[in-house]
Short mmCIF file of C-alpha atoms in Angstrom, two decimals:
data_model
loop_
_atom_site.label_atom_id
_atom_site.label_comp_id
_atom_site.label_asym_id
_atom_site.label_seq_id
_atom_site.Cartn_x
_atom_site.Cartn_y
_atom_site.Cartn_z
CA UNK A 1 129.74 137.38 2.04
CA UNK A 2 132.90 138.24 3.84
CA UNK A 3 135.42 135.30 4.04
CA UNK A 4 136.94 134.77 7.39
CA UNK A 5 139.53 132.16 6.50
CA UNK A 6 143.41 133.42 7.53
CA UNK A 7 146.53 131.92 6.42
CA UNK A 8 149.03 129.94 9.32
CA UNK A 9 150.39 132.45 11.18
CA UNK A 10 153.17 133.86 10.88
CA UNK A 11 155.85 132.98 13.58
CA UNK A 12 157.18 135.52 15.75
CA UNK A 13 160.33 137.70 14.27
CA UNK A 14 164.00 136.47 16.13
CA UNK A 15 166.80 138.35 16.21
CA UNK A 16 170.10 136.53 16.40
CA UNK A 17 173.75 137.87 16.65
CA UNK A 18 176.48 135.76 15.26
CA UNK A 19 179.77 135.51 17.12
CA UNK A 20 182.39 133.69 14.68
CA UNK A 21 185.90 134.00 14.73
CA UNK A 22 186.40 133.63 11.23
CA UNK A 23 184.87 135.76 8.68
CA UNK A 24 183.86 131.77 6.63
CA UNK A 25 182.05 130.58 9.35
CA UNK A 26 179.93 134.35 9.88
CA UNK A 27 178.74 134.44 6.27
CA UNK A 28 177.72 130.90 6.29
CA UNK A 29 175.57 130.90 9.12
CA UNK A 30 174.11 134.37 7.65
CA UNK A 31 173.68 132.26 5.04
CA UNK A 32 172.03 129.69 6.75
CA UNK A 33 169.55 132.09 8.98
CA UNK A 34 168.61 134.36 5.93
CA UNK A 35 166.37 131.37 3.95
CA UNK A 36 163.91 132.01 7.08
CA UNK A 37 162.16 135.41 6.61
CA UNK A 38 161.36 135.20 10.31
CA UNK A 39 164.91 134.75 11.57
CA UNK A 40 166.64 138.69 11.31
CA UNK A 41 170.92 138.55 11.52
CA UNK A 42 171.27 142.06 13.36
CA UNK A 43 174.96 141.55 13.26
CA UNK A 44 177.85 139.93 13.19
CA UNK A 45 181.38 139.64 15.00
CA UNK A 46 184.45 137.54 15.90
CA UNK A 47 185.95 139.53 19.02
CA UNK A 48 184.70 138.87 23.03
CA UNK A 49 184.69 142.44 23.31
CA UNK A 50 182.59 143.55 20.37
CA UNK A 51 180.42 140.43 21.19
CA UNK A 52 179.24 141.89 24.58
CA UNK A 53 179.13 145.17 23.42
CA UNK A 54 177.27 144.87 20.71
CA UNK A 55 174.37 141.84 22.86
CA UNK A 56 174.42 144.98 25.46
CA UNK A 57 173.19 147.66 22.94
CA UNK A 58 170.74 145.29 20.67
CA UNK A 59 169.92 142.49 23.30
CA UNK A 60 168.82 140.24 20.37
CA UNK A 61 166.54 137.24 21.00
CA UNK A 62 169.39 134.24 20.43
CA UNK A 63 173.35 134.74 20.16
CA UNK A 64 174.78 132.15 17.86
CA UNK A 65 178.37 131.93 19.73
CA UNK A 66 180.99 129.90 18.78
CA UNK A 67 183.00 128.99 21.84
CA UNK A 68 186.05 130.27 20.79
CA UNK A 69 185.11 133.82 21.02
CA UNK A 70 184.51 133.44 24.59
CA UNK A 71 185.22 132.43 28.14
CA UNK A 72 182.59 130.59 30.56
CA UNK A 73 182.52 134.06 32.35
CA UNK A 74 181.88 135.16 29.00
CA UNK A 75 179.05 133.01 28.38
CA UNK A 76 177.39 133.67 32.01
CA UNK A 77 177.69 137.50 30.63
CA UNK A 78 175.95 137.09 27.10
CA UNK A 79 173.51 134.49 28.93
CA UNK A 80 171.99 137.37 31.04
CA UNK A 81 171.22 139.64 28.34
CA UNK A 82 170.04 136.62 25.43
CA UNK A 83 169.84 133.02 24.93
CA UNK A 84 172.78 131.33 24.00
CA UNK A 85 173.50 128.70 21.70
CA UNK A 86 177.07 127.57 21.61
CA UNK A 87 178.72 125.97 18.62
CA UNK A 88 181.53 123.94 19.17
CA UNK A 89 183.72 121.36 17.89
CA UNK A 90 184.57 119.56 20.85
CA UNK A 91 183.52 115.91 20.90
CA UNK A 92 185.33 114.79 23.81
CA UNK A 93 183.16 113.50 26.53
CA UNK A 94 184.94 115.29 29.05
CA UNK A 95 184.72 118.37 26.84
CA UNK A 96 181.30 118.50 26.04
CA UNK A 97 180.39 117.49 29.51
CA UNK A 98 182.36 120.91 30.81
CA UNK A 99 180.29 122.68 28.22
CA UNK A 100 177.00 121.30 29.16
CA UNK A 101 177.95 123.10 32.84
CA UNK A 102 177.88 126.44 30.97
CA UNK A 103 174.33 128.70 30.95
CA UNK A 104 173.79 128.16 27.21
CA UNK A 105 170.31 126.89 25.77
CA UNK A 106 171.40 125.23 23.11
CA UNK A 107 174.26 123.39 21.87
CA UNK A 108 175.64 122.14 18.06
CA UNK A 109 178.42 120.44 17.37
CA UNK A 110 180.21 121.52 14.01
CA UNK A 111 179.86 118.11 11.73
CA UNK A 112 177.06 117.14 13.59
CA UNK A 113 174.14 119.02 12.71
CA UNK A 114 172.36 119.86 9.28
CA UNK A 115 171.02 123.62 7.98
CA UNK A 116 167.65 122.21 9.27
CA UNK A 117 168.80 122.09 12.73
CA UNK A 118 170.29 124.88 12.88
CA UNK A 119 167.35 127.05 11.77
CA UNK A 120 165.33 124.14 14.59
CA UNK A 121 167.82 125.09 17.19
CA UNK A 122 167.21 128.96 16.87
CA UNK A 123 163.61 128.19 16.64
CA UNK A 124 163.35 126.40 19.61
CA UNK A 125 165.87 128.33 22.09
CA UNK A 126 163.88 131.53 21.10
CA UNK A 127 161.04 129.91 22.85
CA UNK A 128 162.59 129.13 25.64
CA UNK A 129 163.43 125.27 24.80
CA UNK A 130 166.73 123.65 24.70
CA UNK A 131 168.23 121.90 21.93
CA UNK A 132 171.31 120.01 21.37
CA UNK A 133 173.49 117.95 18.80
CA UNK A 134 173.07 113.96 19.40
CA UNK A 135 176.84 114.04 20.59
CA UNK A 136 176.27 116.31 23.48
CA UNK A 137 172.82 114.98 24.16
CA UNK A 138 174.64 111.56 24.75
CA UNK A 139 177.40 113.24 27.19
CA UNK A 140 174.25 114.70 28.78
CA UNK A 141 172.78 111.71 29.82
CA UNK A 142 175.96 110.12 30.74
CA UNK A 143 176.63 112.98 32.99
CA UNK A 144 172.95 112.34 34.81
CA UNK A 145 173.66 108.73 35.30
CA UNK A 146 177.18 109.62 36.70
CA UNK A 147 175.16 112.10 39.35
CA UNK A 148 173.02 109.12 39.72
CA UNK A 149 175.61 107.40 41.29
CA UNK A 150 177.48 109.23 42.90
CA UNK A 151 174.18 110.32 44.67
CA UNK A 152 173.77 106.66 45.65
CA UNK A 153 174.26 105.84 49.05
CA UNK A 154 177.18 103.75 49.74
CA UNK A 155 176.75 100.14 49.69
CA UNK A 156 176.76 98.20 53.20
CA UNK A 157 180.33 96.65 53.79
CA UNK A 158 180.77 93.37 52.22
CA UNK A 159 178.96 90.05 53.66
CA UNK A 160 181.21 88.16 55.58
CA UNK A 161 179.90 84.62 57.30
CA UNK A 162 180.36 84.55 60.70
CA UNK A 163 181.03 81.64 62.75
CA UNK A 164 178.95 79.59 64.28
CA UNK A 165 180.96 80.78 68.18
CA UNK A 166 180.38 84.68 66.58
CA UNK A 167 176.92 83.90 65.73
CA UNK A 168 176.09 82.38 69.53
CA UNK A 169 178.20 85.37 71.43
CA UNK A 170 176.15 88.09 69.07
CA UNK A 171 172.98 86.45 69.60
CA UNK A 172 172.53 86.79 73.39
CA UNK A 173 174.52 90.19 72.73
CA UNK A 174 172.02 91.47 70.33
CA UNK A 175 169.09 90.57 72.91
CA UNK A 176 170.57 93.56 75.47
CA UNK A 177 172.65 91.11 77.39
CA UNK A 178 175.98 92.56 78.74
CA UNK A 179 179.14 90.25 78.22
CA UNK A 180 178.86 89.04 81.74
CA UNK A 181 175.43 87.45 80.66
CA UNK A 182 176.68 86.34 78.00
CA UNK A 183 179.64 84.61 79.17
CA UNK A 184 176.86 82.85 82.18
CA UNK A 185 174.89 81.84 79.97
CA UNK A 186 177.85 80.28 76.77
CA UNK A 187 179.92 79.58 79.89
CA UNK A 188 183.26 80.53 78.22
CA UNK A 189 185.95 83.09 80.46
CA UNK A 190 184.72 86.86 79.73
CA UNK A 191 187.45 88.18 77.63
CA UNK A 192 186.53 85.35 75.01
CA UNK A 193 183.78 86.41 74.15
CA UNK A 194 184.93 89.94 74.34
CA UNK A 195 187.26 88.13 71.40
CA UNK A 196 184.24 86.74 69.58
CA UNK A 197 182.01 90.08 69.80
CA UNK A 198 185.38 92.00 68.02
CA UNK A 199 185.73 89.78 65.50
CA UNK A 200 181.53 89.34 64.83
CA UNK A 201 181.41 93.05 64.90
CA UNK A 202 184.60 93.61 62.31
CA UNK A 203 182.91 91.60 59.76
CA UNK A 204 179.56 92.98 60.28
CA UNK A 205 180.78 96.53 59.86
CA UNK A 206 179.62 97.75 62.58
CA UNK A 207 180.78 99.54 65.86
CA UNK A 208 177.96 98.69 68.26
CA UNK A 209 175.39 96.53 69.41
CA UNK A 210 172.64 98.05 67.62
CA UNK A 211 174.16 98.09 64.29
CA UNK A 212 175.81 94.53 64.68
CA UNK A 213 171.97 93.19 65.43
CA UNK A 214 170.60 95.19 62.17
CA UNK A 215 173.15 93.56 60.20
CA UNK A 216 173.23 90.22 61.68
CA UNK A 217 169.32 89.99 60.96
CA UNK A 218 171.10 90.57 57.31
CA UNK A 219 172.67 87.51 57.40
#
């Protein structure tokens, strides 16, 4: 009897270049990547030239980049050819929220993310998925909420009561009357209630008829 059973499979091989500026921080992500047979370091650099030279000619699945070995145009460059995770160790709102606007996939902040995560993030941005530190996953969603808003449409202009002389010279106004009519029918001289409809329309906000009846039904 043959036995069909097969082991988990095996996940799919990811090659990752390193871009460190300090020979430290290369050898102990190596480090970190090399406990994961599936995860191959094809090399290793600290220079923005060698960087994009090197992602050119080997066009390995994930650059680990730390952001001092680039420039945004940089990034947009490597981002092309690989995904990019970009290590950092800005915690600045502001910074992290002008790093967020880069093309990377993922992004760790140094102090803020184990081994483990590390070997997740690679995992995950090599299928396509983002990842990111807790830090910059916070600036992200203040950054959506700030869009929100200012997507918002501008709040009508404050309520202001109008008097009860305002109120009878918009009514009649509001019902497609001209100021003539109006002035027959609240029996005051013409150019008073051309003095009420200013000062009903001023604290309605608006600049006409239509928009003073709108708002008036507000009221």
């Amino acid at each position: 009897m043959s036995d069909d059973r097969t082991g988990p499979a095996r996940p799919s091989p990811i090659d990752v270049l390193i871009a460190h500026p300090e020979p430290a921080g290369r050898a102990s992500l190596h480090d970190i990547l090399r406990t994961q047979p599936h995860v191959r370091v094809v090399a290793a650099g600290g220079e923005v030239g060698e960087t994009a030279a090197v992602a050119e000619r080997l066009r390995p699945a994930v650059i680990l980049l730390d952001d001092r070995v680039t420039t945004p145009d940089g990034i947009g460059a490597l981002a092309c050819r690989s995904r990019v995770i970009l290590l950092t160790g800005a915690t600045g709102s502001y910074d992290v929220a002008t790093l967020l606007r880069m093309p990377a996939r993922g992004y760790l902040v140094y102090g803020n993310f184990e081994p483990a995560d590390l070997l997740s993030a690679v995992d995950a941005v090599a299928r396509g998925l983002a990842w990111m530190s807790p830090v910059v996953a916070a600036a992200a969603v203040a950054e959506l909420r700030a869009s929100a808003t200012r997507a918002c449409p501008s709040a009508e202009p404050a309520a202001h009561p109008l008097a009860r002389r305002e109120r009878q010279v918009l009514d009649p106004l509001t019902a497609v009357l001209s100021n003539a009519a109006a002035a027959a029918k609240l029996r005051p001289a013409g150019e008073t209630v051309r003095n009420h409809l200013r000062r009903g329309l001023a604290k309605l906000g608006g600049r006409d008829r239509a928009t003073a009846e709108s708002r008036r039904d507000q009221r």
